[in-house]
PDB file of C-alpha atoms in Angstrom:
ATOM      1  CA  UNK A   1       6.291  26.180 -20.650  1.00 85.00           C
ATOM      2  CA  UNK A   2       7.503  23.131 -22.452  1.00 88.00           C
ATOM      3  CA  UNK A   3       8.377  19.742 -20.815  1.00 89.00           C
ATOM      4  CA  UNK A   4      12.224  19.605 -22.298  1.00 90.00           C
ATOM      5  CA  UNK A   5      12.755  23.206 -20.618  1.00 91.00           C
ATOM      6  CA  UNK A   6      11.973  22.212 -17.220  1.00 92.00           C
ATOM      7  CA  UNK A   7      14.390  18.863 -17.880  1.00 91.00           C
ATOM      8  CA  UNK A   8      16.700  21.045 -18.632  1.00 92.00           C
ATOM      9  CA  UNK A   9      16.511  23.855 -16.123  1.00 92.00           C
ATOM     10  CA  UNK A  10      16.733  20.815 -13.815  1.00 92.00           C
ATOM     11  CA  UNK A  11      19.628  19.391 -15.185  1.00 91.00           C
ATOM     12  CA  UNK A  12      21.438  22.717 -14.501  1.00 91.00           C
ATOM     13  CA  UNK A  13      19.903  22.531 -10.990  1.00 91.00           C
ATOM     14  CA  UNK A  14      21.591  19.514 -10.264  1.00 89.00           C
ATOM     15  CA  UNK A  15      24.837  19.830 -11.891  1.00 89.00           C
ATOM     16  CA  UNK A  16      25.425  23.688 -11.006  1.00 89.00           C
ATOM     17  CA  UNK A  17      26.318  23.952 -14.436  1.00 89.00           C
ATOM     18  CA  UNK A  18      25.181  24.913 -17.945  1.00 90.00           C
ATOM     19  CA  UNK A  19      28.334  22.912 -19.754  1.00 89.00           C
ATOM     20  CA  UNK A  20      27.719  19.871 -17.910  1.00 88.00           C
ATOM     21  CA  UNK A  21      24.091  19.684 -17.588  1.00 88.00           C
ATOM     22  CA  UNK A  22      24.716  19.921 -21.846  1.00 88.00           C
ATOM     23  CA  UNK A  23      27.193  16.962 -21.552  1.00 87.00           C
ATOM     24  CA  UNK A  24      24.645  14.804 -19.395  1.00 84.00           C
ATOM     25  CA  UNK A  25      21.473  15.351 -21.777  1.00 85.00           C
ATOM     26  CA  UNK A  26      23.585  15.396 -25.441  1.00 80.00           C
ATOM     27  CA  UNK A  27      22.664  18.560 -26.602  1.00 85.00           C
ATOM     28  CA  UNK A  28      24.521  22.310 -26.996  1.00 89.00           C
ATOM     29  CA  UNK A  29      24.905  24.904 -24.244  1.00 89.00           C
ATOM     30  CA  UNK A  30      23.242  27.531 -25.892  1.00 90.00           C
ATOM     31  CA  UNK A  31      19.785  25.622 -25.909  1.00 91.00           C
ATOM     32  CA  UNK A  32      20.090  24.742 -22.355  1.00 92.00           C
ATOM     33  CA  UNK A  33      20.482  28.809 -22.025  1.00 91.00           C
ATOM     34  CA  UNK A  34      17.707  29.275 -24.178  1.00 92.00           C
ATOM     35  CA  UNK A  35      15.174  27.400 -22.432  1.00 92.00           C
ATOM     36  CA  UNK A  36      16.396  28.783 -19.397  1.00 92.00           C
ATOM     37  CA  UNK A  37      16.065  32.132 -20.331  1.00 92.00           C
ATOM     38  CA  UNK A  38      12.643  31.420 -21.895  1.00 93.00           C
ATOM     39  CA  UNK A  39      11.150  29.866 -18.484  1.00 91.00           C
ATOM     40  CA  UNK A  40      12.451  33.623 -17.213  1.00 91.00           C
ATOM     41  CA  UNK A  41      10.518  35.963 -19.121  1.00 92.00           C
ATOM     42  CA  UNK A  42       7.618  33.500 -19.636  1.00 92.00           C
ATOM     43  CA  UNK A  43       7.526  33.741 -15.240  1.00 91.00           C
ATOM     44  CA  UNK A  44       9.159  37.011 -14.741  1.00 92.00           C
ATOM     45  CA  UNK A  45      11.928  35.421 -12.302  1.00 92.00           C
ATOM     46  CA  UNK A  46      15.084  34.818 -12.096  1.00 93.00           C
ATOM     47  CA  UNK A  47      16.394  31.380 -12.070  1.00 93.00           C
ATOM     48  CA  UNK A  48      19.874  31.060 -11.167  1.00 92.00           C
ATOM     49  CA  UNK A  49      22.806  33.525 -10.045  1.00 90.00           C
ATOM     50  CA  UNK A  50      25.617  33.138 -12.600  1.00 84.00           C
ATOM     51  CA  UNK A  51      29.129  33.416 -12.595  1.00 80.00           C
ATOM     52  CA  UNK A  52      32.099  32.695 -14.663  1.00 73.00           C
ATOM     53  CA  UNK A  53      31.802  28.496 -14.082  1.00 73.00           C
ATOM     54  CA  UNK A  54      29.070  28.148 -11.423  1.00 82.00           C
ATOM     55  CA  UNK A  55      25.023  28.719 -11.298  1.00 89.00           C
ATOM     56  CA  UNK A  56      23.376  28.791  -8.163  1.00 91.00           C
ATOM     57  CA  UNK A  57      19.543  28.630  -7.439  1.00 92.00           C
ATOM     58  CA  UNK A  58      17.894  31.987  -6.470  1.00 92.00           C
ATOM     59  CA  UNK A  59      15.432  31.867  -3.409  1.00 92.00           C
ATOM     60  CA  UNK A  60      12.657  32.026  -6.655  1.00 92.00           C
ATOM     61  CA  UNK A  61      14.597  29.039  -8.696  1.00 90.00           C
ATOM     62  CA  UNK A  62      14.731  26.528  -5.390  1.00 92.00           C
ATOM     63  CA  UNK A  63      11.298  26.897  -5.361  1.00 93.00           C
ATOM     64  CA  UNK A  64      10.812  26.606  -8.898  1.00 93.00           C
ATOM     65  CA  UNK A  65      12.821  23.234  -8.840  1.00 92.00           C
ATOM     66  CA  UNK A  66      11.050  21.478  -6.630  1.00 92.00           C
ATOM     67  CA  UNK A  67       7.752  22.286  -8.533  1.00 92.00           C
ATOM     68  CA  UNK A  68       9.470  21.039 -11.886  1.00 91.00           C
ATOM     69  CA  UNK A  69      10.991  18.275 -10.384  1.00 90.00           C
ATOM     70  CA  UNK A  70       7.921  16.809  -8.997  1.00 90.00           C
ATOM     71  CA  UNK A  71       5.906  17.634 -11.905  1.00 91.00           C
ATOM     72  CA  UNK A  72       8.438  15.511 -13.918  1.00 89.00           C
ATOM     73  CA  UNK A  73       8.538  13.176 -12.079  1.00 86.00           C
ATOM     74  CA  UNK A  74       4.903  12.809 -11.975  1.00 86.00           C
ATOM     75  CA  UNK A  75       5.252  12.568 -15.987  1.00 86.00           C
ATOM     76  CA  UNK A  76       7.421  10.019 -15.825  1.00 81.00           C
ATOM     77  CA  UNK A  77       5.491   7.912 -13.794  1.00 78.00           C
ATOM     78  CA  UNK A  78       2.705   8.510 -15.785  1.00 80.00           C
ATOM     79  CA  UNK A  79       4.069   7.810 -19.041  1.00 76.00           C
ATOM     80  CA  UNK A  80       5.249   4.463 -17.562  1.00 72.00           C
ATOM     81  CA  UNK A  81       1.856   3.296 -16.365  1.00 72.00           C
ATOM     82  CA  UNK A  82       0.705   4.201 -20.479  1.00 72.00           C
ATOM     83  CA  UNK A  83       3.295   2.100 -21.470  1.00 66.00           C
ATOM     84  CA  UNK A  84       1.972  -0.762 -19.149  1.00 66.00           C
ATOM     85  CA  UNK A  85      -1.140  -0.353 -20.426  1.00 64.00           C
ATOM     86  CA  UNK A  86       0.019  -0.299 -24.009  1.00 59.00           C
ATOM     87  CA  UNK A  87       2.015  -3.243 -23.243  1.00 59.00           C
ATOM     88  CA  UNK A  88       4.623  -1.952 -24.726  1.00 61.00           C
ATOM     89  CA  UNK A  89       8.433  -4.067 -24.276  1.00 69.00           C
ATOM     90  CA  UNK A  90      10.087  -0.651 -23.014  1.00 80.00           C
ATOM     91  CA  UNK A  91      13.679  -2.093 -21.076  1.00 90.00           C
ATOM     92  CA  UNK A  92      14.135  -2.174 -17.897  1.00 94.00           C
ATOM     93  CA  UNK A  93      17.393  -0.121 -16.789  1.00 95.00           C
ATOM     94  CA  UNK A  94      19.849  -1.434 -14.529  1.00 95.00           C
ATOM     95  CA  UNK A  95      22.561  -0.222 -12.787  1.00 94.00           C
ATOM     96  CA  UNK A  96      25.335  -2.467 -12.550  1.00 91.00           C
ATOM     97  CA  UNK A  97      29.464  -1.718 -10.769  1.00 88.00           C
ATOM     98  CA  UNK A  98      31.787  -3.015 -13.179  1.00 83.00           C
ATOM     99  CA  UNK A  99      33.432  -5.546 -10.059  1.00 81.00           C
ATOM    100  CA  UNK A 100      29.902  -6.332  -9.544  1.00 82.00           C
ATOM    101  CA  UNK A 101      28.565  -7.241 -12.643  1.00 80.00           C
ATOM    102  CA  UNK A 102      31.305 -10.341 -12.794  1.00 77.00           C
ATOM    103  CA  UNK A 103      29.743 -11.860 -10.300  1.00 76.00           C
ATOM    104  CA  UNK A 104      25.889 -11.532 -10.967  1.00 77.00           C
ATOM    105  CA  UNK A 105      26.397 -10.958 -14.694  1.00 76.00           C
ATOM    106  CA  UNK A 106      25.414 -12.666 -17.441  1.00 77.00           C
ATOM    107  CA  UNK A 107      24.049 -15.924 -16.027  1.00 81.00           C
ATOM    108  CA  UNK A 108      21.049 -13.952 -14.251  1.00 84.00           C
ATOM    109  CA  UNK A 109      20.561 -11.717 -17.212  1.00 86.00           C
ATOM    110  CA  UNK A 110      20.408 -15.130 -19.260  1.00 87.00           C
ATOM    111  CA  UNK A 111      17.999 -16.664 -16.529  1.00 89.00           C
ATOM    112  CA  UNK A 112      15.697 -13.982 -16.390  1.00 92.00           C
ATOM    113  CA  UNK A 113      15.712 -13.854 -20.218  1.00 90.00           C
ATOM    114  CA  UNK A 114      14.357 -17.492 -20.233  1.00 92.00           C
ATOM    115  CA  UNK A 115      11.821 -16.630 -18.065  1.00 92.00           C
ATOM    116  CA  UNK A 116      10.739 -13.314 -19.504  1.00 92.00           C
ATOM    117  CA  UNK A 117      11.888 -13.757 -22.992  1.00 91.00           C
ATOM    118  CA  UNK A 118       9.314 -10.533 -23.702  1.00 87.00           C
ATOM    119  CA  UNK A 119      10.955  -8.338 -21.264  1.00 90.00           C
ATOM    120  CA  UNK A 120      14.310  -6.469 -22.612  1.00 92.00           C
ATOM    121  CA  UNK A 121      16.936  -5.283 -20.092  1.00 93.00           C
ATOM    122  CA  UNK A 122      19.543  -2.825 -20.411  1.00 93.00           C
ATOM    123  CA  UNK A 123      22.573  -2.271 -18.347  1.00 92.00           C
ATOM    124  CA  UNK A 124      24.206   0.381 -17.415  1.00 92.00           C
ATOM    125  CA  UNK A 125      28.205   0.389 -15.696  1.00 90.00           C
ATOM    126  CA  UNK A 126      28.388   3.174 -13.086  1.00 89.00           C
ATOM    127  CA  UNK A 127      29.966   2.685  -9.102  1.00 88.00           C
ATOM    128  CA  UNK A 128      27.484   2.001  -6.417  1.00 91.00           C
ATOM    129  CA  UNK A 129      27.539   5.930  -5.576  1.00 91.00           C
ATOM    130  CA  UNK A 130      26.736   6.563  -9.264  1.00 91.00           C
ATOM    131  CA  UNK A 131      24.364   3.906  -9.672  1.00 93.00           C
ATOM    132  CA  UNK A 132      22.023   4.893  -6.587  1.00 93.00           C
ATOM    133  CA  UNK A 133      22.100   8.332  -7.555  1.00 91.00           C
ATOM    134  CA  UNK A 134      20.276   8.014 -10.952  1.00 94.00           C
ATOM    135  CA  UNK A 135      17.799   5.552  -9.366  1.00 94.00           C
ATOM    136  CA  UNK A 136      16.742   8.504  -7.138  1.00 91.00           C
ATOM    137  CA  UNK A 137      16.716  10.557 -10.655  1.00 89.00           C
ATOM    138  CA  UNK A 138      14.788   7.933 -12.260  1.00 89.00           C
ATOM    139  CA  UNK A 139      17.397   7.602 -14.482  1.00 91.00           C
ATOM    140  CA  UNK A 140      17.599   3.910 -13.692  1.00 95.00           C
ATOM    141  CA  UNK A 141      14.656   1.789 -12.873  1.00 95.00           C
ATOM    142  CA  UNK A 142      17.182  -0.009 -10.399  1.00 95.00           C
ATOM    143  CA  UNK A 143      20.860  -1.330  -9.339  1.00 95.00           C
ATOM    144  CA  UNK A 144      22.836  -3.604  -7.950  1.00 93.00           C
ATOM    145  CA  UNK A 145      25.058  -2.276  -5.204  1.00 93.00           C
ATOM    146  CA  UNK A 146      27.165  -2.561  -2.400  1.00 93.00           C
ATOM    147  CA  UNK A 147      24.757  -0.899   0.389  1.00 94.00           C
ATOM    148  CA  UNK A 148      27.469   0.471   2.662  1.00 91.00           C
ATOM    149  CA  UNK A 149      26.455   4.122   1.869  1.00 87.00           C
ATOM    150  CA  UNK A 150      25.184   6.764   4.014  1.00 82.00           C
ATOM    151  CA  UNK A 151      21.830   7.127   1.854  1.00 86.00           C
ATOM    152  CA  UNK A 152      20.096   3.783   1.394  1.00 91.00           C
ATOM    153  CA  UNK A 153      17.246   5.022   3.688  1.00 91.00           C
ATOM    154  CA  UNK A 154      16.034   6.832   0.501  1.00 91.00           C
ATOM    155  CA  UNK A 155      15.872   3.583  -1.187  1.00 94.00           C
ATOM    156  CA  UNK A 156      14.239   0.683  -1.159  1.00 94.00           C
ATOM    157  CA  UNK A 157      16.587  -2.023  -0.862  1.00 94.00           C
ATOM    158  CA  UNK A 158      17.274  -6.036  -0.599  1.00 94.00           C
ATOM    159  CA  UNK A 159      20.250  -7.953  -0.008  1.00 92.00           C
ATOM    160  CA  UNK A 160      21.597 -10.560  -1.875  1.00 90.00           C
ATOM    161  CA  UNK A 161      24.723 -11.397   0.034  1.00 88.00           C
ATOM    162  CA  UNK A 162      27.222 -10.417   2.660  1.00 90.00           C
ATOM    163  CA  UNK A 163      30.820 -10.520   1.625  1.00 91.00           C
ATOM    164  CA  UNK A 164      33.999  -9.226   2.817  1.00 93.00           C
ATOM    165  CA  UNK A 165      36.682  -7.298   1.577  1.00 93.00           C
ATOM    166  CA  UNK A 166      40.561  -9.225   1.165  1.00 95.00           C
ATOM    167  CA  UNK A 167      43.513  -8.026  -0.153  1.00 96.00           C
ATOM    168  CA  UNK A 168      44.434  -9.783  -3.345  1.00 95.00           C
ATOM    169  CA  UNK A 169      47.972 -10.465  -4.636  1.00 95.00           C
ATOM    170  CA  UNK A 170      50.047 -12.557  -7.122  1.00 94.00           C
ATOM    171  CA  UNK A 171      51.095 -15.816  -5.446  1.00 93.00           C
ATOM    172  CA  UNK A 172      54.776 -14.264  -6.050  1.00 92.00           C
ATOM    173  CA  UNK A 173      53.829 -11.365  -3.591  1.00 93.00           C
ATOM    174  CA  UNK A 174      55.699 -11.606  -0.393  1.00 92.00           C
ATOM    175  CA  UNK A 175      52.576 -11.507   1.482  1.00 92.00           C
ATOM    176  CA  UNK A 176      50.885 -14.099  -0.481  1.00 93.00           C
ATOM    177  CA  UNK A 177      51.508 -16.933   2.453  1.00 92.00           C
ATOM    178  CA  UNK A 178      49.946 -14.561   5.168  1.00 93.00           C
ATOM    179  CA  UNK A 179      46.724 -16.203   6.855  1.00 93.00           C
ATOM    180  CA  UNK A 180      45.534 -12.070   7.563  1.00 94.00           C
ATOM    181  CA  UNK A 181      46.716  -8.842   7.466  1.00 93.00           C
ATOM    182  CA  UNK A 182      45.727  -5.549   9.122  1.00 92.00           C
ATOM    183  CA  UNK A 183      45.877  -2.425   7.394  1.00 90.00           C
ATOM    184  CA  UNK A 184      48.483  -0.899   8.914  1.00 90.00           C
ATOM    185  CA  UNK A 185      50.362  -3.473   6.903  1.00 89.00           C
ATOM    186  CA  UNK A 186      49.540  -1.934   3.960  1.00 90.00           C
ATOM    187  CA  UNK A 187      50.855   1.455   4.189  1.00 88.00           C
ATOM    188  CA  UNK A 188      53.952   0.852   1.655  1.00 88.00           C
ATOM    189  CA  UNK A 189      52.336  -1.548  -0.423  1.00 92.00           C
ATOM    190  CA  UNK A 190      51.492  -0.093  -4.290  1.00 94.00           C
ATOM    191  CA  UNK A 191      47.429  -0.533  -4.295  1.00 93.00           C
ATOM    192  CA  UNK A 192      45.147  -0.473  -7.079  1.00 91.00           C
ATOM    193  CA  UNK A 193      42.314   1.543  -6.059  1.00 89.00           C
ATOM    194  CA  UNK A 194      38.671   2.190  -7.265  1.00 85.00           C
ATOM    195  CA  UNK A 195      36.917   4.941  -9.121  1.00 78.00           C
ATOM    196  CA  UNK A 196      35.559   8.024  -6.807  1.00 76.00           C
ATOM    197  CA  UNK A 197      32.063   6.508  -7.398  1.00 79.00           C
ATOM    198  CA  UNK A 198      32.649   3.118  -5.693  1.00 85.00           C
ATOM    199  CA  UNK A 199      31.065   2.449  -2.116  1.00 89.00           C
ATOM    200  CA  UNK A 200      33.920   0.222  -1.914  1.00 87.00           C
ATOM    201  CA  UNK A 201      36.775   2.401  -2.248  1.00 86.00           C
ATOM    202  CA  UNK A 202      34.958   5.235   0.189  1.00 87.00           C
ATOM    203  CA  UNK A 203      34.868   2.354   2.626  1.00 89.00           C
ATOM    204  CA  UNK A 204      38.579   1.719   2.118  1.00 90.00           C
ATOM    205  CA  UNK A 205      39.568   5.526   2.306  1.00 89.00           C
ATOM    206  CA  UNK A 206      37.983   5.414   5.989  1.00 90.00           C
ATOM    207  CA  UNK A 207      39.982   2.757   6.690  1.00 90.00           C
ATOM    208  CA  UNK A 208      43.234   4.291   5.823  1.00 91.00           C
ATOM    209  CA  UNK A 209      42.173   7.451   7.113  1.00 92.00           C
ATOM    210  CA  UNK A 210      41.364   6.164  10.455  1.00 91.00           C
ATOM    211  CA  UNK A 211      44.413   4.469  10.994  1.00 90.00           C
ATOM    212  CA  UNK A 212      46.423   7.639   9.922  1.00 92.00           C
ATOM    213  CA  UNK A 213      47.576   6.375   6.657  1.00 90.00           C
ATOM    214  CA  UNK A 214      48.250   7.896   3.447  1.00 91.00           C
ATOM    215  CA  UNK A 215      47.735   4.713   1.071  1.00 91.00           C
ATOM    216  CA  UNK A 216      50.370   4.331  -2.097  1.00 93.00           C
ATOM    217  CA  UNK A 217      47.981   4.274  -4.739  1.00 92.00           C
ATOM    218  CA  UNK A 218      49.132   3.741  -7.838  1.00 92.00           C
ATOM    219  CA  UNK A 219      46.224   3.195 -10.007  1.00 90.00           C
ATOM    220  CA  UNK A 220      42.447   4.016  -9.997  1.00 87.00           C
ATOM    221  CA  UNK A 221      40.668   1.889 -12.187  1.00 83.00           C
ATOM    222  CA  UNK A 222      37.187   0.042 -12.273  1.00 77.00           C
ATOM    223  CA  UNK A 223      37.012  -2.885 -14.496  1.00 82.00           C
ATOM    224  CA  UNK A 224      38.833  -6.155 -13.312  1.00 83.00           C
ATOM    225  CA  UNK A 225      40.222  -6.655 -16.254  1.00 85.00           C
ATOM    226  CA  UNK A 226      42.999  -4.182 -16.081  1.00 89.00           C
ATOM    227  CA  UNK A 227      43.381  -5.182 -12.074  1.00 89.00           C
ATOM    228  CA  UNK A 228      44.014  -8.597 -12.916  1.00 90.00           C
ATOM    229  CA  UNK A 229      46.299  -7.981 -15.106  1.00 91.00           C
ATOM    230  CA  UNK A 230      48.421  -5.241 -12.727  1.00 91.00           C
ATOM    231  CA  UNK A 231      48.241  -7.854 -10.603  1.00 93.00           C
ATOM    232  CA  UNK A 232      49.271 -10.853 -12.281  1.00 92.00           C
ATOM    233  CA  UNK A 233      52.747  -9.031 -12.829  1.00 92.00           C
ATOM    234  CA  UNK A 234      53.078  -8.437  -9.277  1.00 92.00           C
ATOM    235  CA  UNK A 235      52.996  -4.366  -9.481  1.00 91.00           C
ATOM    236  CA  UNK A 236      50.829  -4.138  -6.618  1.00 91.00           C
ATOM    237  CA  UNK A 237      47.866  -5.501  -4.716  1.00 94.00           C
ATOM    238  CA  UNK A 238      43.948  -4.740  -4.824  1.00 94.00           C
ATOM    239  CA  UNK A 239      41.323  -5.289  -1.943  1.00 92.00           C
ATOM    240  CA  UNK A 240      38.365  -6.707  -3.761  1.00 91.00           C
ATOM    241  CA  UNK A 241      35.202  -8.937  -3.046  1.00 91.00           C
ATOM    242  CA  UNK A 242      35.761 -12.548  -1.536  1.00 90.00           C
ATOM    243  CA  UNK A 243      33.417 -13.493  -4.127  1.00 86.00           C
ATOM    244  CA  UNK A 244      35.847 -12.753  -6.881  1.00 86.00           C
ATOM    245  CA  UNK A 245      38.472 -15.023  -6.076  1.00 86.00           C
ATOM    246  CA  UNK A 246      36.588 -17.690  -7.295  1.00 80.00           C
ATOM    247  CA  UNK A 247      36.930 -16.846 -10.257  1.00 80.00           C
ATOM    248  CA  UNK A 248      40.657 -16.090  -9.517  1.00 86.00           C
ATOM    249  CA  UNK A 249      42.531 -19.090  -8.606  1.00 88.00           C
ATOM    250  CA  UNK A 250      45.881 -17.751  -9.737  1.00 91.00           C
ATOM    251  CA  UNK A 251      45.893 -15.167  -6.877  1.00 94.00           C
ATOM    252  CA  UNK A 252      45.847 -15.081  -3.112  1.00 94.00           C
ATOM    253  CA  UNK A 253      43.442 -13.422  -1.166  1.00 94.00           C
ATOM    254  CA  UNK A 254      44.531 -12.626   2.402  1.00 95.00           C
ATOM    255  CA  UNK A 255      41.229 -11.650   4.720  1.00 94.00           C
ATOM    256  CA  UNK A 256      41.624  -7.874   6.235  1.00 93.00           C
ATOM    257  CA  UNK A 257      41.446  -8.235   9.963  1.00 93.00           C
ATOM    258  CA  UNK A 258      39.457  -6.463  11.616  1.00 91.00           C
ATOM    259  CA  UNK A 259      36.795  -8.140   8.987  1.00 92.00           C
ATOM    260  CA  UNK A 260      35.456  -5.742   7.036  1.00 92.00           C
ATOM    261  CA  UNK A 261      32.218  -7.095   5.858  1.00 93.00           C
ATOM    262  CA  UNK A 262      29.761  -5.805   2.967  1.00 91.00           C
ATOM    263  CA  UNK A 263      26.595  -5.619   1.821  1.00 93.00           C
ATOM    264  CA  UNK A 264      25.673  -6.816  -1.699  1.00 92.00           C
ATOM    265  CA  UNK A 265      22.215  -6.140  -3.124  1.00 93.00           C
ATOM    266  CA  UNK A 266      19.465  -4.270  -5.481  1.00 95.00           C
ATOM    267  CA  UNK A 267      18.128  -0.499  -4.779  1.00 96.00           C
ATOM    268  CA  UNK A 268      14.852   0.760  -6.262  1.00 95.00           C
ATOM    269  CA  UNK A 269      13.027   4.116  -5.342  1.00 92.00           C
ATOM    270  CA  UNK A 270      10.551   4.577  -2.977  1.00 88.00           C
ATOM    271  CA  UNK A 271       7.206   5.917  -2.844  1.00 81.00           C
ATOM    272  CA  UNK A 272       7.217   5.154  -6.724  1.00 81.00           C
ATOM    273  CA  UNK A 273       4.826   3.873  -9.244  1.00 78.00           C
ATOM    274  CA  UNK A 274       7.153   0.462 -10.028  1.00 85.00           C
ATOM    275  CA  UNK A 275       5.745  -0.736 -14.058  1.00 85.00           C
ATOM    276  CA  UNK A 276       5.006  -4.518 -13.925  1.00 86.00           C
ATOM    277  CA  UNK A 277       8.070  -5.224 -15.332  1.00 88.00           C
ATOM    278  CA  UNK A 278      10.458  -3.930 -13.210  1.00 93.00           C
ATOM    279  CA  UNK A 279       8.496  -5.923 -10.372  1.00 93.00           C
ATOM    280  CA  UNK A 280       9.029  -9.090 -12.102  1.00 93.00           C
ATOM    281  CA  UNK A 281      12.952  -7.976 -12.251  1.00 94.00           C
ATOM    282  CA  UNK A 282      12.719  -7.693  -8.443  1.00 94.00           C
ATOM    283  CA  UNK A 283      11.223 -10.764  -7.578  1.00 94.00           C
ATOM    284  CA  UNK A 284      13.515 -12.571 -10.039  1.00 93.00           C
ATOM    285  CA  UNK A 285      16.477 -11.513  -8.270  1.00 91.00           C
ATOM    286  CA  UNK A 286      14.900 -12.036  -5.091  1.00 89.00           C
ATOM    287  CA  UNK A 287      14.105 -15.945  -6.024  1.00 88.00           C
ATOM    288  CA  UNK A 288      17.633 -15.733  -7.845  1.00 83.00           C
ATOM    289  CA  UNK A 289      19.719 -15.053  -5.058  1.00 77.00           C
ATOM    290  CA  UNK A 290      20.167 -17.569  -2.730  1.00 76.00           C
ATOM    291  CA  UNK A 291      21.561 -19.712  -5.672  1.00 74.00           C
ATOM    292  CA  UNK A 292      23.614 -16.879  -6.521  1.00 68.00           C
ATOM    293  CA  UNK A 293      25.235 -16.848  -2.983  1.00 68.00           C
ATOM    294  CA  UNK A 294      25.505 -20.879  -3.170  1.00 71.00           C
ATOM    295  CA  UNK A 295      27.259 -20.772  -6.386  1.00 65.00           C
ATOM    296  CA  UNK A 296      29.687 -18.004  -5.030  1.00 59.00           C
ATOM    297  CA  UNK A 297      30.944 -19.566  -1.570  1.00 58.00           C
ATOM    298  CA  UNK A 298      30.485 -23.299  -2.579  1.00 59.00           C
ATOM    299  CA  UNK A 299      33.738 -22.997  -4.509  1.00 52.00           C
TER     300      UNK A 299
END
């Protein structure tokens, strides 16, 4: 048994699926097989019921996973506290939302640089959803997020900020003089939308849903860039972050009534060994944020 077959057999766990567990960790399909089929005979089990597009864990391959997983993770943590000791400058990993990231990104990169000039960080763009995930894989070390989802109990978690969710249009917009507007409202207008992996736009889908609507979407996108610029033509409207507009003076932002308030912050895992570094990334942003959140709403 080999260390990069259990990876793999887990990525296939996880992903139900030989092609895209390949896709995840770079490498072909037939050595994800391979390893798969070696863990088999080397155990005498079977792993995982096949068919045409799908795998499925046997009885014998659930219980397999969660021996693998925890033994990887256990190398993982293991190989991070060598590091530590080797004080070697391995990055920290961050998950950042690309609507996010405008706002927090880069002056606290650049502050934490000048006060940990020995520590690299890398970030990574992925949706809230996305992000948290892969901090539960230890895929990420941690991520900024909006904390309206369902599974934050797994995390460990701090908030940076409460904002609120408007509805953003060209100053051209017929609704662009409206001091609020409800969503019902909204039910013709063209919307730019977020990618499946956004806490935001699940939040917004519950919205429509609940008020029996069946939104006119007519774009799903997930850098601000290309919103901005939809926008600034007057194809449509977006509801985005408070936050953002001041940044955005060209555009109105009419407030969503009933409010409909979120929560901004960091996710790390629990019950975790956390290396020195990432700690230091924590209690940055934790020192960080208040200024953050002055900076934002003083404007």
């Amino acid at each position: 048994m080999k260390i990069i077959q259990l990876e793999y057999f887990c990525a296939v766990s996880r992903f139900h699926s030989i092609t895209q567990a390949a896709q995840h960790l770079y490498v072909t399909p037939p050595a994800i097989s391979s390893a798969i089929k070696e863990l088999e005979k080397e155990f005498s089990i079977s792993l995982f019921t096949r068919s045409k597009n799908h795998v499925t864990l046997t009885k014998e391959g659930e219980l397999f996973y969660q021996k693998a997983a925890n033994l990887l993770q256990t190398i993982n943590q293991t190989t991070s506290e060598f590091m530590d000791l080797g004080k070697q400058a391995i990055p920290i990993k961050v998950g950042i939302p690309p609507l996010l990231s405008t706002i927090f990104f880069p002056e606290m990169l650049i502050a934490f640089q000048n006060e940990y000039p020995d520590i690299p960080v890398e970030l990574y763009e992925y949706g809230s959803l996305r992000a948290a995930k892969l901090v539960q894989e230890d895929a990420l070390d941690l991520a900024l997020v909006n904390m309206n989802f369902y599974e934050l109990d797994k995390l460990n978690s701090y908030r940076i900020l409460s904002d609120k969710i408007v509805f953003c249009v060209s100053k051209k917009h017929p609704l662009a003089k409206e001091t609020s507007i409800t969503v019902d409202l909204l039910k013709d207008e063209p919307l730019m939308m977020y990618n499946s992996d956004s806490v935001q736009n699940s939040t917004l889908n519950e919205l429509f849903e609940a008020a029996g609507i069946k939104p006119n979407i007519i774009m799903q996108a997930s850098q601000l860039y290309t919103i901005r610029n939809f926008i600034s033509h007057n194809l449509g409207g977006a509801c985005i972050y408070s936050s953002l507009l001041a940044n955005m003076p060209e555009f109105a932002g009419i407030p969503i009534m009933p409010t409909v308030e979120q929560e901004i912050g960091i996710v790390w895992p629990k019950g975790k060994y956390l290396s020195s570094r990432v700690e230091k990334f924590i209690n940055f942003t934790k020192k960080h944020a208040p200024a953050v959140t002055e900076r934002l709403f003083a404007k």
